[in-house]
CSV table of C-alpha atoms in Angstrom, one decimal:
chain,number,residue,atom,x,y,z
L,1019,MET,CA,-39.6,45.9,-39.7
L,1020,LEU,CA,-38.3,46.0,-36.1
L,1021,SER,CA,-40.4,42.9,-35.2
L,1022,LYS,CA,-38.9,41.0,-38.2
L,1023,MET,CA,-35.4,41.8,-37.1
L,1024,LEU,CA,-36.1,40.8,-33.5
L,1025,ALA,CA,-37.6,37.5,-34.7
L,1026,SER,CA,-34.6,36.7,-36.8
L,1027,ALA,CA,-32.3,37.5,-33.9
L,1028,MET,CA,-34.3,35.2,-31.6
L,1029,ARG,CA,-34.1,32.3,-34.2
L,1030,ALA,CA,-30.3,32.8,-34.4
L,1031,LEU,CA,-29.9,32.8,-30.6
L,1032,PRO,CA,-30.0,28.9,-30.0
L,1033,ALA,CA,-27.3,28.5,-32.7
L,1034,LEU,CA,-25.2,31.2,-31.2
L,1035,THR,CA,-25.6,29.7,-27.7
L,1036,LEU,CA,-24.7,26.2,-29.0
L,1037,MET,CA,-21.6,27.6,-30.7
L,1038,ALA,CA,-20.6,29.5,-27.6
L,1039,GLY,CA,-21.0,26.2,-25.6
L,1040,ILE,CA,-18.9,24.3,-28.1
L,1041,SER,CA,-16.3,27.1,-28.0
L,1042,GLY,CA,-16.3,27.1,-24.2
L,1043,SER,CA,-16.0,23.4,-24.0
L,1044,ALA,CA,-13.1,23.3,-26.4
L,1045,ALA,CA,-11.3,26.0,-24.4
L,1046,TYR,CA,-11.9,24.1,-21.2
L,1047,ALA,CA,-10.5,20.9,-22.8
L,1048,GLN,CA,-7.4,22.7,-23.9
L,1049,THR,CA,-6.8,24.3,-20.5
L,1050,ALA,CA,-8.1,21.7,-18.0
L,1051,GLU,CA,-5.3,20.1,-16.0
L,1052,GLY,CA,-5.0,16.6,-14.5
L,1053,TYR,CA,-3.6,15.8,-11.1
L,1054,TRP,CA,-0.2,14.5,-12.5
L,1055,GLN,CA,0.2,17.7,-14.5
L,1056,GLY,CA,0.0,19.5,-11.2
L,1057,VAL,CA,2.7,17.2,-9.8
L,1058,GLN,CA,4.8,17.9,-12.8
L,1059,LYS,CA,4.5,21.7,-12.2
L,1060,ALA,CA,5.5,21.1,-8.5
L,1061,GLY,CA,8.5,19.1,-9.7
L,1062,VAL,CA,8.2,16.5,-7.0
L,1063,LEU,CA,6.1,13.3,-6.4
L,1064,ARG,CA,5.5,12.9,-2.7
L,1065,CYS,CA,5.2,9.3,-1.5
L,1066,GLY,CA,3.8,8.4,1.9
L,1067,ALA,CA,6.0,5.6,3.3
L,1068,ALA,CA,5.3,3.4,6.3
L,1069,VAL,CA,8.0,0.7,7.0
L,1070,ALA,CA,7.2,-2.9,6.2
L,1071,PRO,CA,10.0,-5.0,4.7
L,1072,PRO,CA,10.4,-6.0,1.9
L,1073,TYR,CA,7.8,-3.5,0.7
L,1074,VAL,CA,9.2,-0.3,2.2
L,1075,MET,CA,12.4,-0.1,4.3
L,1076,ARG,CA,14.2,2.9,5.8
L,1077,ASP,CA,17.9,3.1,6.9
L,1078,PRO,CA,17.7,4.7,10.4
L,1079,ALA,CA,21.3,6.0,10.0
L,1080,THR,CA,20.9,7.7,6.6
L,1081,GLY,CA,17.1,8.0,6.2
L,1082,GLU,CA,17.4,6.4,2.8
L,1083,TYR,CA,14.4,4.4,1.6
L,1084,SER,CA,14.5,1.1,-0.1
L,1085,GLY,CA,12.2,-1.9,-0.8
L,1086,PHE,CA,10.3,-2.6,-4.0
L,1087,PHE,CA,7.5,-0.1,-3.5
L,1088,ALA,CA,10.1,2.6,-2.8
L,1089,ASP,CA,11.7,1.6,-6.1
L,1090,LEU,CA,8.3,1.8,-7.8
L,1091,CYS,CA,7.8,5.3,-6.4
L,1092,ARG,CA,11.1,6.4,-7.9
L,1093,GLU,CA,10.2,4.8,-11.2
L,1094,PHE,CA,6.8,6.5,-11.4
L,1095,ALA,CA,8.5,9.8,-10.5
L,1096,ASP,CA,10.9,9.2,-13.4
L,1097,ALA,CA,8.0,8.5,-15.7
L,1098,LEU,CA,6.5,11.9,-14.7
L,1099,LYS,CA,9.9,13.5,-15.0
L,1100,VAL,CA,9.9,14.8,-11.5
L,1101,LYS,CA,11.9,14.0,-8.3
L,1102,PRO,CA,10.6,11.5,-5.7
L,1103,GLU,CA,10.2,12.6,-2.1
L,1104,PHE,CA,9.5,10.1,0.7
L,1105,VAL,CA,7.3,11.3,3.5
L,1106,ASP,CA,7.7,9.2,6.7
L,1107,THR,CA,4.5,8.0,8.2
L,1108,THR,CA,2.9,5.2,10.2
L,1109,TRP,CA,0.3,2.5,9.2
L,1110,ASP,CA,-2.1,4.3,11.5
L,1111,ASN,CA,-1.8,7.5,9.5
L,1112,ILE,CA,-1.0,6.4,6.0
L,1113,VAL,CA,-4.6,6.8,4.8
L,1114,ALA,CA,-5.4,9.9,6.7
L,1115,GLY,CA,-2.2,11.6,5.5
L,1116,LEU,CA,-3.2,10.9,1.9
L,1117,GLN,CA,-6.7,12.3,2.5
L,1118,ALA,CA,-5.2,15.4,4.0
L,1119,GLY,CA,-3.0,16.0,0.9
L,1120,LYS,CA,0.3,15.5,2.8
L,1121,TRP,CA,1.5,13.3,-0.1
L,1122,ASP,CA,0.4,12.2,-3.6
L,1123,VAL,CA,0.5,8.4,-3.3
L,1124,SER,CA,0.6,6.0,-0.4
L,1125,LEU,CA,3.0,3.1,-0.8
L,1126,ALA,CA,2.1,-0.6,-0.4
L,1127,LEU,CA,-1.5,-0.1,0.6
L,1128,ASN,CA,-3.7,-3.2,0.9
L,1129,ARG,CA,-6.9,-2.8,-1.1
L,1130,THR,CA,-9.8,-3.1,1.4
L,1131,PRO,CA,-13.4,-1.9,1.2
L,1132,ALA,CA,-13.0,0.3,4.2
L,1133,ARG,CA,-10.0,2.1,2.7
L,1134,ALA,CA,-11.7,2.3,-0.7
L,1135,MET,CA,-14.4,4.5,0.9
L,1136,ALA,CA,-11.6,7.0,1.9
L,1137,VAL,CA,-9.1,6.7,-1.0
L,1138,GLN,CA,-8.7,5.2,-4.4
L,1139,PHE,CA,-6.3,2.4,-5.5
L,1140,SER,CA,-4.2,1.6,-8.5
L,1141,ILE,CA,-4.3,-2.0,-9.8
L,1142,PRO,CA,-2.3,-4.3,-7.5
L,1143,ALA,CA,1.4,-4.6,-7.9
L,1144,MET,CA,1.3,-8.0,-6.1
L,1145,GLU,CA,-1.1,-10.3,-4.2
L,1146,TYR,CA,-1.0,-10.5,-0.4
L,1147,GLN,CA,-2.1,-12.9,2.3
L,1148,ILE,CA,-1.5,-13.1,6.0
L,1149,SER,CA,0.5,-15.8,7.7
L,1150,LEU,CA,1.2,-16.6,11.4
L,1151,ALA,CA,4.8,-17.1,12.5
L,1152,TYR,CA,5.8,-18.5,15.8
L,1153,ASN,CA,8.5,-20.4,17.8
L,1154,LYS,CA,8.0,-24.2,17.1
L,1155,GLU,CA,9.1,-24.9,20.7
L,1156,ASN,CA,6.3,-22.7,22.1
L,1157,PRO,CA,4.0,-25.0,24.1
L,1158,THR,CA,1.0,-22.7,23.8
L,1159,ILE,CA,0.8,-23.2,20.1
L,1160,PRO,CA,-0.9,-26.6,19.4
L,1161,ALA,CA,1.0,-29.0,17.1
L,1162,GLY,CA,-0.4,-29.1,13.6
L,1163,ALA,CA,-2.3,-25.7,13.9
L,1164,THR,CA,-3.8,-24.8,10.5
L,1165,SER,CA,-6.5,-22.2,11.2
L,1166,VAL,CA,-7.0,-19.1,13.3
L,1167,ALA,CA,-9.4,-21.0,15.5
L,1168,ASP,CA,-6.6,-23.4,16.4
L,1169,ILE,CA,-4.6,-20.6,18.0
L,1170,ASP,CA,-7.4,-18.4,19.2
L,1171,LYS,CA,-6.8,-19.3,22.9
L,1172,LYS,CA,-6.9,-17.1,26.0
L,1173,ASP,CA,-3.2,-17.8,26.8
L,1174,VAL,CA,-2.0,-16.8,23.3
L,1175,THR,CA,-0.7,-13.3,22.5
L,1176,LEU,CA,-0.6,-12.1,18.9
L,1177,ALA,CA,1.8,-9.3,17.9
L,1178,VAL,CA,0.7,-7.1,14.9
L,1179,MET,CA,1.6,-3.7,13.5
L,1180,SER,CA,-1.0,-1.2,14.6
L,1181,GLY,CA,-3.3,0.1,11.8
L,1182,THR,CA,-2.2,-2.4,9.2
L,1183,ALA,CA,-4.5,-4.6,7.1
L,1184,GLN,CA,-3.3,-7.6,9.2
L,1185,ASP,CA,-4.4,-5.7,12.3
L,1186,LYS,CA,-7.9,-5.2,11.0
L,1187,ALA,CA,-8.1,-8.8,9.8
L,1188,ILE,CA,-6.9,-10.5,13.0
L,1189,THR,CA,-9.0,-8.2,15.1
L,1190,ALA,CA,-12.1,-9.4,13.3
L,1191,ALA,CA,-11.1,-13.0,13.4
L,1192,VAL,CA,-10.2,-13.7,17.1
L,1193,LYS,CA,-12.4,-13.8,20.1
L,1194,ASN,CA,-10.1,-15.2,22.9
L,1195,ALA,CA,-6.5,-14.4,22.1
L,1196,THR,CA,-4.8,-11.2,23.2
L,1197,ILE,CA,-3.7,-8.8,20.5
L,1198,LEU,CA,-0.6,-6.8,21.1
L,1199,ARG,CA,-0.5,-3.8,18.7
L,1200,LEU,CA,2.9,-2.3,18.2
L,1201,PRO,CA,4.0,0.6,16.1
L,1202,GLY,CA,6.5,-1.0,13.7
L,1203,ASN,CA,8.1,-4.0,12.1
L,1204,ASP,CA,11.0,-4.3,14.5
L,1205,GLU,CA,8.8,-4.1,17.6
L,1206,THR,CA,6.5,-6.9,16.5
L,1207,ARG,CA,9.4,-9.2,15.7
L,1208,LEU,CA,11.2,-8.4,18.9
L,1209,ALA,CA,8.0,-9.2,20.8
L,1210,VAL,CA,8.1,-12.8,19.4
L,1211,VAL,CA,11.9,-13.2,19.8
L,1212,SER,CA,11.7,-12.1,23.4
L,1213,ARG,CA,8.5,-14.3,24.0
L,1214,ARG,CA,6.5,-11.3,25.0
L,1215,ALA,CA,4.2,-12.5,22.2
L,1216,ASP,CA,3.5,-16.0,20.9
L,1217,ILE,CA,2.7,-15.3,17.3
L,1218,LEU,CA,3.6,-12.7,14.7
L,1219,VAL,CA,0.7,-11.7,12.4
L,1220,ASP,CA,2.0,-10.3,9.1
L,1221,ALA,CA,2.1,-10.6,5.3
L,1222,SER,CA,3.2,-14.1,4.3
L,1223,ASP,CA,6.2,-12.9,2.3
L,1224,THR,CA,7.3,-10.7,5.2
L,1225,ASN,CA,7.0,-13.6,7.7
L,1226,GLN,CA,8.9,-15.8,5.3
L,1227,LEU,CA,11.8,-13.4,5.7
L,1228,PHE,CA,11.5,-13.7,9.5
L,1229,THR,CA,11.5,-17.5,9.5
L,1230,GLN,CA,14.4,-17.6,7.0
L,1231,ALA,CA,16.4,-15.4,9.4
L,1232,ASN,CA,15.5,-17.7,12.3
L,1233,LEU,CA,15.6,-21.1,10.7
L,1234,ASP,CA,16.5,-22.9,14.0
L,1235,TRP,CA,13.2,-22.1,15.7
L,1236,ALA,CA,10.8,-20.0,13.6
L,1237,VAL,CA,8.0,-21.5,11.5
L,1238,ALA,CA,4.9,-20.0,9.8
L,1239,PHE,CA,1.7,-21.1,8.2
L,1240,ASN,CA,-1.0,-19.6,6.0
L,1241,PRO,CA,-4.3,-20.2,7.9
L,1242,ALA,CA,-7.1,-22.0,6.1
L,1243,PRO,CA,-9.5,-20.5,5.5
L,1244,ALA,CA,-7.4,-17.5,4.6
L,1245,LEU,CA,-7.3,-14.7,7.1
L,1246,ALA,CA,-7.0,-12.1,4.2
L,1247,LYS,CA,-6.1,-12.2,0.6
L,1248,GLN,CA,-5.8,-8.8,-1.1
L,1249,GLY,CA,-3.9,-6.9,-3.7
L,1250,VAL,CA,-1.2,-4.5,-2.6
L,1251,ALA,CA,-1.3,-1.2,-4.6
L,1252,PHE,CA,-0.6,2.5,-4.7
L,1253,GLY,CA,-3.1,4.4,-2.6
L,1254,LEU,CA,-4.3,7.5,-4.5
L,1255,PRO,CA,-6.3,10.6,-3.6
L,1256,HIS,CA,-10.0,10.1,-3.6
L,1257,GLN,CA,-10.6,13.1,-5.9
L,1258,LEU,CA,-8.5,11.7,-8.8
L,1259,SER,CA,-10.3,11.4,-12.1
L,1260,ALA,CA,-10.5,8.1,-13.9
L,1261,ALA,CA,-8.0,9.4,-16.4
L,1262,ASP,CA,-5.5,10.2,-13.6
L,1263,VAL,CA,-6.0,6.7,-12.1
L,1264,GLU,CA,-5.4,5.2,-15.5
L,1265,VAL,CA,-2.0,6.9,-15.7
L,1266,VAL,CA,-0.8,4.9,-12.6
L,1267,ASN,CA,-2.5,1.7,-13.8
L,1268,ILE,CA,-0.8,1.9,-17.2
L,1269,PHE,CA,2.6,2.4,-15.5
L,1270,LEU,CA,2.0,-0.6,-13.2
L,1271,GLU,CA,0.6,-2.9,-15.9
L,1272,GLU,CA,3.8,-2.9,-17.8
L,1273,LYS,CA,6.0,-3.3,-14.7
L,1274,VAL,CA,4.0,-6.3,-13.6
L,1275,ALA,CA,3.6,-7.9,-17.1
L,1276,THR,CA,7.3,-7.7,-17.9
L,1277,GLY,CA,8.3,-9.3,-14.6
L,1278,HIS,CA,10.0,-6.1,-13.5
L,1279,VAL,CA,8.0,-6.0,-10.2
L,1280,ASP,CA,9.2,-9.6,-9.5
L,1281,GLU,CA,12.8,-8.5,-10.0
L,1282,LEU,CA,12.3,-5.6,-7.6
L,1283,ILE,CA,10.8,-8.0,-5.0
L,1284,ARG,CA,13.7,-10.4,-5.3
L,1285,LYS,CA,16.2,-7.5,-4.9
L,1286,ALA,CA,14.3,-6.3,-1.7
L,1287,VAL,CA,14.2,-9.8,-0.3
L,1288,ASP,CA,17.9,-10.3,-0.8
L,1289,GLN,CA,18.6,-7.0,0.9
L,1290,VAL,CA,16.6,-8.0,4.0
L,1291,LEU,CA,18.2,-11.4,4.2
L,1292,LYS,CA,21.7,-9.9,4.0
L,1293,SER,CA,20.9,-7.5,6.7
L,1294,THR,CA,19.9,-10.3,9.1
L,1295,GLN,CA,23.1,-12.4,8.5
């Protein structure tokens, strides 16, 4: 009799185990929390911000952030129903800070393979390429220059923001020119204005702002072949699940498709141009 009862119990055991597994899985599904739910509990979305007009700008007097990626940070925070918080950083540290958990997203990060090994990316908010801006009266720049090879000369100095995608791209492309790495947007432009550097290496839209502000002497060209052509996106923590990344992607898809990102870019460009008049 005892042996029959034991046999019946053993036969029932797999079914009980299966039911326990289903029950446990259901409980986990009900209680598991995504990254953005954690942000909602904290009540704040921390955005790592390195200055690069018109993407991200910071008023030195007030500390107020502007630029179209700063606006997107605010709008994503609003979608999560939390407050945005900007964390000041540099382009040298914008990836490392995200890895260390100092903020939740990095703003205006170029999608590169090297960065993709350290962090994740959203879909691009816009496309990016690098241009070269210079003084058209500068005798060291050959007339009709169209490629990096044309300006890769020993007597040419290139100013670039340290740690940026354009820094990585120009470093890999030149063999003879001198690269002057500077910490920020203002310093690189001042280097060209003061003739400490011959060429400003930056995003094409950013260099367009520079040339528009200095129409009497500044020109720029997009080198062929392209020095770099990448998407500009939110940088996201490496540990985010596919579902968490999808939250950001769905947010951006609508903003891009409806033309809203283009509107934010035009607003940021107008702000920069007004500040230079």
